[in-house]
Short mmCIF file of N, CA and C in Angstrom, two decimals:
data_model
loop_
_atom_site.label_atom_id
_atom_site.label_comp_id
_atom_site.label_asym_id
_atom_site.label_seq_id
_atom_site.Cartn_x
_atom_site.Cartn_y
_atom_site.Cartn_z
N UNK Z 245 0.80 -1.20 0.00
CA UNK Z 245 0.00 0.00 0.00
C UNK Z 245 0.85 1.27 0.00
N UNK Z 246 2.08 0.93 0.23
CA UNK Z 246 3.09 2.31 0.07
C UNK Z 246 2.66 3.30 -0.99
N UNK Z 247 2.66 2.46 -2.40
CA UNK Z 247 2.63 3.68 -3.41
C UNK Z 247 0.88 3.89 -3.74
N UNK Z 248 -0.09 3.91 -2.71
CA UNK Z 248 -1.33 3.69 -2.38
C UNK Z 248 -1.49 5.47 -3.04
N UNK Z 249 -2.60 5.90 -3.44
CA UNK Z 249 -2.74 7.41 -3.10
C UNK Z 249 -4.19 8.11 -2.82
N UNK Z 250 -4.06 9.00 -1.95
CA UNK Z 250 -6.16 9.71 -2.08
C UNK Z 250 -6.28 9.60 -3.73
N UNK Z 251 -5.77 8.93 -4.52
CA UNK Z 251 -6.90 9.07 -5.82
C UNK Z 251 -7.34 7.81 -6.64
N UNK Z 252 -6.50 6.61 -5.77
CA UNK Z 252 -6.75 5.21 -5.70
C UNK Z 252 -8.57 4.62 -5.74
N UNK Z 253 -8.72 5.05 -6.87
CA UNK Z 253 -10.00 4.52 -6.83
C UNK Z 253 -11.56 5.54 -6.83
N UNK Z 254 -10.82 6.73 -7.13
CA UNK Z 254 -11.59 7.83 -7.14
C UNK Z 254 -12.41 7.81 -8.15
N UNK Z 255 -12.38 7.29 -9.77
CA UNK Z 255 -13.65 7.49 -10.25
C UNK Z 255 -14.12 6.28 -9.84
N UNK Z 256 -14.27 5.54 -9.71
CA UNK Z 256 -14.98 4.40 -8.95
C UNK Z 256 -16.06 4.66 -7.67
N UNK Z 257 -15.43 5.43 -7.04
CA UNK Z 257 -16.36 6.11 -5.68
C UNK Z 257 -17.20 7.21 -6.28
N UNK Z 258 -16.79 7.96 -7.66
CA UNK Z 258 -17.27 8.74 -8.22
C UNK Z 258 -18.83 7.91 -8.89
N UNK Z 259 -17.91 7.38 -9.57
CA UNK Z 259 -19.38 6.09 -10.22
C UNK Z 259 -20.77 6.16 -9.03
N UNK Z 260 -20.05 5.69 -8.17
CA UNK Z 260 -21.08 5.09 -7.15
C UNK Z 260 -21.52 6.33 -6.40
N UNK Z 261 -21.23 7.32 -6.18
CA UNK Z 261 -21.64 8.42 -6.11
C UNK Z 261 -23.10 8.96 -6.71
N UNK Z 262 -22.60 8.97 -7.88
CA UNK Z 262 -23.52 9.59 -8.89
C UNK Z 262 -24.76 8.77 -8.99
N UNK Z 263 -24.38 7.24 -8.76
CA UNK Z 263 -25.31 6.31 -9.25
C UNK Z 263 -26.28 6.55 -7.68
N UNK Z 264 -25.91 6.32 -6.97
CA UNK Z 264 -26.60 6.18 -5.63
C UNK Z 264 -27.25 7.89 -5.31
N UNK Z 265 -26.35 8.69 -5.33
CA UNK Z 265 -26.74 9.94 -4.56
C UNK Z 265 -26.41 11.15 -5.82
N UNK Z 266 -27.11 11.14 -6.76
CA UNK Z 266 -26.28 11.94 -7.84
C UNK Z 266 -26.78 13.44 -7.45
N UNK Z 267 -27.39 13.79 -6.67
CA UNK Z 267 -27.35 15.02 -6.34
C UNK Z 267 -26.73 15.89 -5.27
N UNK Z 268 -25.43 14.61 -4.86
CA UNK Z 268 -24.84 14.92 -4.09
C UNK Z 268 -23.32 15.29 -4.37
N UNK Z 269 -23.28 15.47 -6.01
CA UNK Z 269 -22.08 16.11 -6.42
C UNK Z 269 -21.92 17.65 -6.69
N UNK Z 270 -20.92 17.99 -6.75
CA UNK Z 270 -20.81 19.45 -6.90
C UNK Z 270 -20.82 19.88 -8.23
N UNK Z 271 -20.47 21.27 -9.00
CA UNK Z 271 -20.28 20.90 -10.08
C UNK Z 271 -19.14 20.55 -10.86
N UNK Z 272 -18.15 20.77 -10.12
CA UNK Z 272 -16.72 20.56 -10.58
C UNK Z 272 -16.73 18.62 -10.74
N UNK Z 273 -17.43 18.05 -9.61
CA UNK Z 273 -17.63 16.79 -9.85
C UNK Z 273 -18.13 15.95 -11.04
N UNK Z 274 -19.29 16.83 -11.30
CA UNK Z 274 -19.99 16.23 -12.64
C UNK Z 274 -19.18 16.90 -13.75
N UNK Z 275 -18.75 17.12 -13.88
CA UNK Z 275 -17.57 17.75 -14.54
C UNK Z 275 -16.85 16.92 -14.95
N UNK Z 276 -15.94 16.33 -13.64
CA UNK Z 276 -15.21 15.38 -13.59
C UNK Z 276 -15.66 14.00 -14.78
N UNK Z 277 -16.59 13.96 -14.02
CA UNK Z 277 -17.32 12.55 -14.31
C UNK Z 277 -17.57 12.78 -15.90
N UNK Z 278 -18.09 13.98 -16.53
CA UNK Z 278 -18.15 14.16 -18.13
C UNK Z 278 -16.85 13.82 -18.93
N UNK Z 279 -15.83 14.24 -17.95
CA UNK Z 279 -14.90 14.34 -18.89
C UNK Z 279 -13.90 13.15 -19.14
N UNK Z 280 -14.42 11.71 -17.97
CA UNK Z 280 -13.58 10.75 -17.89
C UNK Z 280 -13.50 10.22 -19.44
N UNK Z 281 -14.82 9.96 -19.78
CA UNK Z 281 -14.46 9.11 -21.59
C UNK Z 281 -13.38 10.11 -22.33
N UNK Z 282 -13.78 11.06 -21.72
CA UNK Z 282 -12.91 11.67 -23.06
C UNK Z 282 -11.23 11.84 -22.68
N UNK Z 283 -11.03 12.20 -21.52
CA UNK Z 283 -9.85 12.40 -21.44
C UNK Z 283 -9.02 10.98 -20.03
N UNK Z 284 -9.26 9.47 -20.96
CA UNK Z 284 -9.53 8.18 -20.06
C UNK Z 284 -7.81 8.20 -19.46
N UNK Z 285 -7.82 7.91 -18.34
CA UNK Z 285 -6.26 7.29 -17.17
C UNK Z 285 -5.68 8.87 -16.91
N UNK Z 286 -6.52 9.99 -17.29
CA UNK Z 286 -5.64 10.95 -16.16
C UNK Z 286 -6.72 11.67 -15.68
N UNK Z 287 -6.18 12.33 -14.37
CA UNK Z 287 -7.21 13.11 -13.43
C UNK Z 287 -7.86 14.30 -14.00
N UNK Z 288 -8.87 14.46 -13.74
CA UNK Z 288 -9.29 15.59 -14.38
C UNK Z 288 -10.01 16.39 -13.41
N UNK Z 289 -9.67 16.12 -12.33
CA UNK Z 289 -10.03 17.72 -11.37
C UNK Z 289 -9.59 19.39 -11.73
N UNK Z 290 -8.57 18.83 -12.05
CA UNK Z 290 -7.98 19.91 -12.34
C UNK Z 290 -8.56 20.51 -13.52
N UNK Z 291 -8.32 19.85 -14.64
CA UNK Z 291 -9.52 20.68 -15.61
C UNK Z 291 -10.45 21.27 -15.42
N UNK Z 292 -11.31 20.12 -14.51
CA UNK Z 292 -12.77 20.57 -14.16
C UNK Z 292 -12.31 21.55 -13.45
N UNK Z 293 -11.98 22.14 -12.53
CA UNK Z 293 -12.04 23.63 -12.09
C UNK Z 293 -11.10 24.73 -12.98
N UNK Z 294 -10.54 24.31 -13.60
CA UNK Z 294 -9.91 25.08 -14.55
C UNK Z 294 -11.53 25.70 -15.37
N UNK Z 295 -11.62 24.64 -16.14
CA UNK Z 295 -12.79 24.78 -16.89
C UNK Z 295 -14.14 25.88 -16.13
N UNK Z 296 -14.66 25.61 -15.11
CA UNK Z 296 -15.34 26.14 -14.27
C UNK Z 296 -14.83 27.96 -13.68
N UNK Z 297 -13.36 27.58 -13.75
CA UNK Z 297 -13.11 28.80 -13.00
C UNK Z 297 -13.22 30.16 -14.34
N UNK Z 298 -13.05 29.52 -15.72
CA UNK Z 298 -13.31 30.55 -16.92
C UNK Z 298 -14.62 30.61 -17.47
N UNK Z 299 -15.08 29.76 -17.25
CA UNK Z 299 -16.73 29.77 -17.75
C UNK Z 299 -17.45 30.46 -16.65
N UNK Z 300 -17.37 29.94 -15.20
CA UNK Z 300 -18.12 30.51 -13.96
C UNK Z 300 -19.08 29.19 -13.65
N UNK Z 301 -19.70 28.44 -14.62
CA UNK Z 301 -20.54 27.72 -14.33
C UNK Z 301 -20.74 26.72 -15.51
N UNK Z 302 -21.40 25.50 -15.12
CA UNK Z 302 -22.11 24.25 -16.25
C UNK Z 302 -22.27 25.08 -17.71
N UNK Z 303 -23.63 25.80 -17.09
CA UNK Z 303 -24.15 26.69 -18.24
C UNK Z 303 -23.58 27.45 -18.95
N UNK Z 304 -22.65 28.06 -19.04
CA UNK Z 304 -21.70 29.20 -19.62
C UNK Z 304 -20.63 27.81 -20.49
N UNK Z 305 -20.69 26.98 -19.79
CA UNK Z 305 -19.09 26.12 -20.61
C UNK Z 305 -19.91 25.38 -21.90
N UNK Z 306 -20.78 24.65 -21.18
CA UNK Z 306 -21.46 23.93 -22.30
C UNK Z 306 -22.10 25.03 -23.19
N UNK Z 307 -22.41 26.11 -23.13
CA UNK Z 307 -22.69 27.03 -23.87
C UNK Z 307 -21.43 27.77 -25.54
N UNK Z 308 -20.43 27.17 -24.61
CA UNK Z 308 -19.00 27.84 -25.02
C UNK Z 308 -19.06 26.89 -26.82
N UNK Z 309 -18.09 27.96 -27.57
CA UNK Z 309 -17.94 27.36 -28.66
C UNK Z 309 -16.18 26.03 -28.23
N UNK Z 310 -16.26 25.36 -29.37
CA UNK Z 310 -15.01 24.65 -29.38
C UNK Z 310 -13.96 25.50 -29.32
N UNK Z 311 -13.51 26.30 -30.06
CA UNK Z 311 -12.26 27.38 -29.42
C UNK Z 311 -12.36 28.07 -28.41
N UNK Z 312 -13.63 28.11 -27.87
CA UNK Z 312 -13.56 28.93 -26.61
C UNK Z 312 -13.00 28.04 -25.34
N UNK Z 313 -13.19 26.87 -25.64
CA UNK Z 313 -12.95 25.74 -24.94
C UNK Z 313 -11.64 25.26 -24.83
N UNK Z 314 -11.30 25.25 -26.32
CA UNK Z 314 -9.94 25.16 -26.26
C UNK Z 314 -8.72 26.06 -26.14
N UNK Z 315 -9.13 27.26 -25.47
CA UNK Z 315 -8.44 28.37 -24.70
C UNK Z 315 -8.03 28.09 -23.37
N UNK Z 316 -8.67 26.69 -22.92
CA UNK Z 316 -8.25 26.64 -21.73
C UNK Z 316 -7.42 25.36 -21.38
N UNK Z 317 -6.37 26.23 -21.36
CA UNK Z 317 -5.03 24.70 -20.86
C UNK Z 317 -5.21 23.46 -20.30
N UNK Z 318 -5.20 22.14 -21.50
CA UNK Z 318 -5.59 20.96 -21.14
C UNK Z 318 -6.87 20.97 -22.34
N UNK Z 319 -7.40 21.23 -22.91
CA UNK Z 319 -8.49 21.32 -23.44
C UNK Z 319 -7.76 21.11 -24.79
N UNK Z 320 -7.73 19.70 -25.23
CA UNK Z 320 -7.51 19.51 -26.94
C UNK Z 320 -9.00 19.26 -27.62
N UNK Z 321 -8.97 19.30 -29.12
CA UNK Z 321 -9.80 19.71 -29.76
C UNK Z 321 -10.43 18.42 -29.43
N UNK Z 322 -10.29 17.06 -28.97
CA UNK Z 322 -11.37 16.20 -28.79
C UNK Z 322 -12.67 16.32 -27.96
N UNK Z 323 -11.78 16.93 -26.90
CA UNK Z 323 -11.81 17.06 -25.60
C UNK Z 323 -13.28 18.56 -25.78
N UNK Z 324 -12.75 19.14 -26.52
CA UNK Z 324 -13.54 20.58 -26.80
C UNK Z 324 -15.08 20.35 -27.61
N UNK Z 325 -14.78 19.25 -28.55
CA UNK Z 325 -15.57 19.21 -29.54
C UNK Z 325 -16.93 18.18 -28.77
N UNK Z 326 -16.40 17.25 -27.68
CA UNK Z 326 -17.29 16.68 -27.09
C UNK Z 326 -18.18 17.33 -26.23
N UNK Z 327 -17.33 18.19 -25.42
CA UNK Z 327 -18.08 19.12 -24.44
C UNK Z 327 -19.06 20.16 -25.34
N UNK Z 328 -18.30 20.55 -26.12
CA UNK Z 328 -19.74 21.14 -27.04
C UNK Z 328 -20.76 20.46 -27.61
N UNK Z 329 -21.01 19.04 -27.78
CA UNK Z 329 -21.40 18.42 -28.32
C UNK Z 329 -22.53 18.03 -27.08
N UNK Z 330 -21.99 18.11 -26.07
CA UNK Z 330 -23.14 17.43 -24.62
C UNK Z 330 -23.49 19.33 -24.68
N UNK Z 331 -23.38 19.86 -24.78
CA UNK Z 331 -24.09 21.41 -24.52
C UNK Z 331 -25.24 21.50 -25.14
N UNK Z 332 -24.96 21.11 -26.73
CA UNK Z 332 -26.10 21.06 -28.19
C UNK Z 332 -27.29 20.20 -27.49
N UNK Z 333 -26.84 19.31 -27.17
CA UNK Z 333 -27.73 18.24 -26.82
C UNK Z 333 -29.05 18.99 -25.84
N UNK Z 334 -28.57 19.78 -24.78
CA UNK Z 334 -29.41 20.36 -24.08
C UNK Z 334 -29.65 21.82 -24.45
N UNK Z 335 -29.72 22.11 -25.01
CA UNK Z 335 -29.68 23.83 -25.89
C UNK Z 335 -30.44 23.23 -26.64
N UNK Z 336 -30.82 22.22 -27.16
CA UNK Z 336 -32.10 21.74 -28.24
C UNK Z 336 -33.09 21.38 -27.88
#
């Protein structure tokens, strides 16, 4: 358990989170959780408040165009084009 770490298993508790109590995430969380397919084996907290801290909120990011998205460090065009793509979805 030496090279053990607080993130050992974190989307996993995330999973079960959402599934059991999904209104018990924040938004940087669901965040999180959007962005695992896309950006799969690295953490993405950090994005997610990156992301959050230039938009302000859900609504403003998913609102955002793909370059607006991809203004923000960590944000490649896959990564951009999906998140706009879950925005459309609810804007329709």
């Amino acid at each position: 358990m030496e090279n053990a770490t607080l993130h050992d298993g974190h989307r996993a508790r995330m999973f079960e989170r959402l599934f059991h109590t999904p209104d018990s995430l924040a938004e940087h969380e669901l965040l999180e959780v959007i962005l695992y397919p896309m950006i799969p084996r690295k953490d993405t907290n950090a994005l997610a408040h990156s992301l959050l801290r230039v938009f302000g909120n859900l609504k403003n990011l998913f609102a955002a165009t793909p370059q607006e998205l991809m203004s923000v460090n960590g944000v490649g065009k896959k990564t951009a084009i999906n998140l706009c793509a879950v925005g459309r979805v609810f804007a329709a």
